[in-house]
Short mmCIF file of C-alpha atoms and ligand atoms in Angstrom, two decimals:
data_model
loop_
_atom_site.label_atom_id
_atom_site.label_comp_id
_atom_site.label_asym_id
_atom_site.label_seq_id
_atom_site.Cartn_x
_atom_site.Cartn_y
_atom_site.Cartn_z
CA UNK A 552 0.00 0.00 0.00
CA UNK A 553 1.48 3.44 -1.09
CA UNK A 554 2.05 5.51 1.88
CA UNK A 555 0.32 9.11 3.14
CA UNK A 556 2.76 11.83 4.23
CA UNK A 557 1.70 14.52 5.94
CA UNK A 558 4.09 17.30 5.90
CA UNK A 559 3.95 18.79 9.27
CA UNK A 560 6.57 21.30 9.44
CA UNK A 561 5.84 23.75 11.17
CA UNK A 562 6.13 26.67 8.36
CA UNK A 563 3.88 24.66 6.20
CA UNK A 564 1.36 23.93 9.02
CA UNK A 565 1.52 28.10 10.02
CA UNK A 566 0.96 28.97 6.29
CA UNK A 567 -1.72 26.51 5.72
CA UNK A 568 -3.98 28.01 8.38
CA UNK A 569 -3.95 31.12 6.62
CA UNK A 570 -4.75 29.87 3.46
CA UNK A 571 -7.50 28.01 4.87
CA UNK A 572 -8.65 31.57 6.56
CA UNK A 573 -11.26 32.97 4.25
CA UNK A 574 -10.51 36.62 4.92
CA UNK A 575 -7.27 35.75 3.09
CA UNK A 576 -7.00 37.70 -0.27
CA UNK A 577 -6.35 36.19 -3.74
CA UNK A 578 -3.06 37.77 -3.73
CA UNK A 579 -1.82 36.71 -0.59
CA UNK A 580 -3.47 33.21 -0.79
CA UNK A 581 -1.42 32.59 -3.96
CA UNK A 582 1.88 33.90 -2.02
CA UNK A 583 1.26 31.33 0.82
CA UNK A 584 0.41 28.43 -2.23
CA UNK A 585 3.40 29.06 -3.44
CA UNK A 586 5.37 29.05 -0.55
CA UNK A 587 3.98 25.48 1.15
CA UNK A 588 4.30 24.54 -2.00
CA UNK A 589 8.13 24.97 -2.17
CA UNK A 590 8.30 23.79 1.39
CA UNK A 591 6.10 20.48 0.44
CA UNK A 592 9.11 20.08 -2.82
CA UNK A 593 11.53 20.05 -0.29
CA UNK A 594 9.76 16.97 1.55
CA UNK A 595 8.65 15.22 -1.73
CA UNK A 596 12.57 15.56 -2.75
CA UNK A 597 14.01 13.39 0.00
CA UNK A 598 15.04 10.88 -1.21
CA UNK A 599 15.88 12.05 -5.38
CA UNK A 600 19.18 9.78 -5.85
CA UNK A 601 22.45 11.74 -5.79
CA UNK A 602 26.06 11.36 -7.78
CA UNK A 603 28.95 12.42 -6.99
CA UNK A 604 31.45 15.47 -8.63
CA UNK A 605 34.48 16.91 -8.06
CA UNK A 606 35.06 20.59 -7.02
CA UNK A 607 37.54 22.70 -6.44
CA UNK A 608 37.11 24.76 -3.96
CA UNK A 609 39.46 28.47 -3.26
CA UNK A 610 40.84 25.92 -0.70
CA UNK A 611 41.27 22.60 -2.58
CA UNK A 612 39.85 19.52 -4.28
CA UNK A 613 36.75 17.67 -3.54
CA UNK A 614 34.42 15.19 -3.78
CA UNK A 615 30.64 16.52 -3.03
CA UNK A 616 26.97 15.44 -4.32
CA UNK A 617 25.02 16.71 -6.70
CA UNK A 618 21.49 15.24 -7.29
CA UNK A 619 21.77 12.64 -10.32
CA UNK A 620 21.32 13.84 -14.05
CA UNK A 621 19.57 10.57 -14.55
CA UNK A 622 16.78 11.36 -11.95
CA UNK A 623 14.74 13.12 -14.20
CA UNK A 624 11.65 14.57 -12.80
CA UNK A 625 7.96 15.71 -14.27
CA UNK A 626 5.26 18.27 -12.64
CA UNK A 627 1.60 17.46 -13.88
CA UNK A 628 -0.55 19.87 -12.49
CA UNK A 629 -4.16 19.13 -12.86
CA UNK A 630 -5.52 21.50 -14.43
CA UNK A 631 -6.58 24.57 -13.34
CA UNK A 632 -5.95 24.33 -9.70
CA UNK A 633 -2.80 22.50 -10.36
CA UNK A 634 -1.17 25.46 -11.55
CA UNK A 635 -0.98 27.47 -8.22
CA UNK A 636 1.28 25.16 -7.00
CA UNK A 637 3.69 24.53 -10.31
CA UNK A 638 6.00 27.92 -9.50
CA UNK A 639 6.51 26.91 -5.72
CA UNK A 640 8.25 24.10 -7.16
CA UNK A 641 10.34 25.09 -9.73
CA UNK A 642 11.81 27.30 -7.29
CA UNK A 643 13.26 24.04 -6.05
CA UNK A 644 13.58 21.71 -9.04
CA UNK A 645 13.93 24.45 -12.08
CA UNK A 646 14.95 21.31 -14.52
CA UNK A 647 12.08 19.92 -13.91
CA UNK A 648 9.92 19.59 -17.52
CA UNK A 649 5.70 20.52 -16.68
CA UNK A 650 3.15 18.89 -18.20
CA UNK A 651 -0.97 19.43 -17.91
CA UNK A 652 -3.88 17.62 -17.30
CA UNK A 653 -7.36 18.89 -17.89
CA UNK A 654 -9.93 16.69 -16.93
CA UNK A 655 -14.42 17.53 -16.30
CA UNK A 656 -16.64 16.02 -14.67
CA UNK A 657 -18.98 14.61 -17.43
CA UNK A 658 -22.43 16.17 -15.91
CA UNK A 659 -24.21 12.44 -16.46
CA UNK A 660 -22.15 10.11 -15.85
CA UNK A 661 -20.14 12.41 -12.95
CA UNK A 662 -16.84 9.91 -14.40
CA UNK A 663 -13.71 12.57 -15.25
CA UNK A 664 -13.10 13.30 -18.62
CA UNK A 665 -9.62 14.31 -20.57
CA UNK A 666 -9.76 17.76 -22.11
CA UNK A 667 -6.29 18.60 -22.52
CA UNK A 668 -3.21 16.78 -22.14
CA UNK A 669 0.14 17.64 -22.42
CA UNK A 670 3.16 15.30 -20.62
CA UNK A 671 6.61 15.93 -20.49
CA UNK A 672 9.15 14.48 -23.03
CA UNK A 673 10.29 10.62 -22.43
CA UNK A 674 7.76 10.41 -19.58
CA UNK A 675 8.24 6.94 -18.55
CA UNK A 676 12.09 8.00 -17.96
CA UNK A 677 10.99 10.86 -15.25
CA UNK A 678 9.56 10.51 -11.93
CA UNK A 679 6.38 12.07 -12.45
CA UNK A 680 4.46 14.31 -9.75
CA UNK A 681 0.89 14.77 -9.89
CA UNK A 682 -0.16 17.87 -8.17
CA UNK A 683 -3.90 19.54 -7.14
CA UNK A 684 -4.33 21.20 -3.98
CA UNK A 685 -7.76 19.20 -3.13
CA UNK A 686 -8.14 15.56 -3.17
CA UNK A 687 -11.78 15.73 -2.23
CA UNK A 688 -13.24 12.35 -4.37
CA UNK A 689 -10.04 11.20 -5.27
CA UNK A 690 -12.06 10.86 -8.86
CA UNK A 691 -9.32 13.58 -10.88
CA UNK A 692 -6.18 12.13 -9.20
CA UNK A 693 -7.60 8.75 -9.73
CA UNK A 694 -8.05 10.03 -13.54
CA UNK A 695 -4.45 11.22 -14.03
CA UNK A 696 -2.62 8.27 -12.54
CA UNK A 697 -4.75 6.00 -14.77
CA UNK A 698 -3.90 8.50 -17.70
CA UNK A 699 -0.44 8.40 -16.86
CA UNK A 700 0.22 4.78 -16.39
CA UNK A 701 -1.89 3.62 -19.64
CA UNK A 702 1.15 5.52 -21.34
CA UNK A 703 3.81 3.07 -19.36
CA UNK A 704 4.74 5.77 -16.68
CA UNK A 705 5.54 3.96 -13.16
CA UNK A 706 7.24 5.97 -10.83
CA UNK A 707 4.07 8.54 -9.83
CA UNK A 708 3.75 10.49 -7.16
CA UNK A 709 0.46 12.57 -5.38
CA UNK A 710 0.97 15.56 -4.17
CA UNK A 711 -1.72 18.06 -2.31
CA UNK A 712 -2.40 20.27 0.29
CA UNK A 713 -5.48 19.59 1.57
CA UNK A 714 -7.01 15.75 1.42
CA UNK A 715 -10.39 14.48 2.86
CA UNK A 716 -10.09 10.79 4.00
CA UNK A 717 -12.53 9.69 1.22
CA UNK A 718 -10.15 10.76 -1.64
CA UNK A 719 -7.70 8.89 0.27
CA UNK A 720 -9.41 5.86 0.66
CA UNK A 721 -10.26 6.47 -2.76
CA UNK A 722 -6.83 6.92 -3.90
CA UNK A 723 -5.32 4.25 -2.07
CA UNK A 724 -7.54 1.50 -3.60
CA UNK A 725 -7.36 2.58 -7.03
CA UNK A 726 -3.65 2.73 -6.82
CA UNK A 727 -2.01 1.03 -3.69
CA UNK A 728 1.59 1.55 -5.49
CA UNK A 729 0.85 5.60 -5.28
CA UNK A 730 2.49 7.56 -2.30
CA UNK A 731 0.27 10.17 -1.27
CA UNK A 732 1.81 13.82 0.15
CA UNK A 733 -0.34 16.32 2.01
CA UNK A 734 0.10 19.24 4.02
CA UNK A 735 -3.04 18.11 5.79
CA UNK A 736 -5.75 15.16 5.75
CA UNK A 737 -9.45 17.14 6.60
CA UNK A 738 -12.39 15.62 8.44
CA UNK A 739 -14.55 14.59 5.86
CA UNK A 740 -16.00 15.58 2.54
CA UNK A 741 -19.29 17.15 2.50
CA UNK A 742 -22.69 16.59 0.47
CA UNK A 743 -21.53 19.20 -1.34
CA UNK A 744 -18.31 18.01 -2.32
CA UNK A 745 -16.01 20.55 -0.84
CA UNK A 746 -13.22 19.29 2.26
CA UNK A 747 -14.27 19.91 5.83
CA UNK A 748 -12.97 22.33 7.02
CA UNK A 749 -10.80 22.54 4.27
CA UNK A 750 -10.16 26.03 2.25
CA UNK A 751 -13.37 26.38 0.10
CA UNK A 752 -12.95 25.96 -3.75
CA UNK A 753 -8.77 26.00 -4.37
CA UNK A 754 -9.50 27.03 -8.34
CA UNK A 755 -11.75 30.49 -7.32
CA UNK A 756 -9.41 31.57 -4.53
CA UNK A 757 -6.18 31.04 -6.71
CA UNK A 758 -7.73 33.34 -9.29
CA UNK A 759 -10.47 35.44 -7.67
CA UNK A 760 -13.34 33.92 -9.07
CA UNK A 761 -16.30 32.53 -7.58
N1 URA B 1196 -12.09 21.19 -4.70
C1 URA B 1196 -11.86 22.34 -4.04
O1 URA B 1196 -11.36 23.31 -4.61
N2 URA B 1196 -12.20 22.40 -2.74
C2 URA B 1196 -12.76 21.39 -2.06
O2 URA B 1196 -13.04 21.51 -0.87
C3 URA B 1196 -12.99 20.18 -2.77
C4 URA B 1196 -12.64 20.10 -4.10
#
């Protein structure tokens, strides 16, 4: 079973209560995205392999690390939520190639449907990192990995802030090889479909719609 990690450092826990606060502005909401989202990079980046190079330093010659040409990696944002976390990080991992996923919900048969997709070049070479802020159903995350592995891709990773423990659940059953990272897992989901308590909708407060 693919594993949940919740990132609990403490900048990422202080930031995400003020993205969850709804007096937050777009501007400043998209600030603190980006910066969890750097933070969360950091964590998701553990354990990227490393090789190692010689340097000279003004003092002399040496042997340090440097992380491994052949580790190639991929950001898929779903699309359009996806997006406000994409800059965060590149900050961290500016080699990194970006692809996009846009997926609706098909209004009768409420199953996700491709719109637009775009993957990085030689994706089955890359580790690939799915990204949207909400995994609420689990149904668009779900919809990406399947995407993603019916074109050979294997080495996926989840990455969100906010989860409900249905999209988990969800998540965890459709793909038990998947490793799931979160800044938080929520209470529950609600009849409306939005995380409890959650942040609202991630899409509107990124870009000031409603
Ligand atoms: N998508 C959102 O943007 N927010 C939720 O709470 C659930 C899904």
């Amino acid at each position: 079973m693919g594993k949940v990690f919740v990132c609990d450092h403490p900048l990422i826990q202080h930031k995400l209560t003020y993205i969850r606060d709804k007096n937050t502005k777009t501007k400043d909401f998209r600030e603190l995205v980006d910066e969890v989202s750097s933070l969360m990079a950091y964590e998701i980046t553990r354990n990227v392999a490393l090789e190692q190079v010689e340097v000279e330093t003004p003092v002399t010659k040496t042997t340090c690390h440097i992380v491994s040409g052949s580790n190639k990696l991929g950001l898929i944002p779903i699309l359009r939520a996806g997006l406000g976390m994409v800059d965060g990080m590149l900050k961290l991992m500016p080699t990194a190639e970006v692809g996009h996923i846009g997926l609706y919900r098909d209004p009768q048969t409420l199953q996700p449907v491709e719109y637009y997709v775009k993957l990085p070049t030689d994706p089955t070479q890359r580790e690939l990192i799915v990204i949207d802020p909400m995994l609420a159903t689990g149904g668009s995350a779900i919809a990406a990995i399947d995407l993603l592995k019916k074109r050979q891709c294997t080495r996926i990773k989840l990455m969100c802030l906010i989860a409900a423990p249905e999209g988990v659940a969800a998540v965890q059953k459709a793909h038990p090889d998947i490793d799931i990272y979160v800044a938080a897992v929520d209470e529950y989901l609600n009849d409306h479909g939005y995380i409890v308590p959650g942040l609202g909708d991630a899409g509107d407060r990124l870009y000031g719609t409603n």
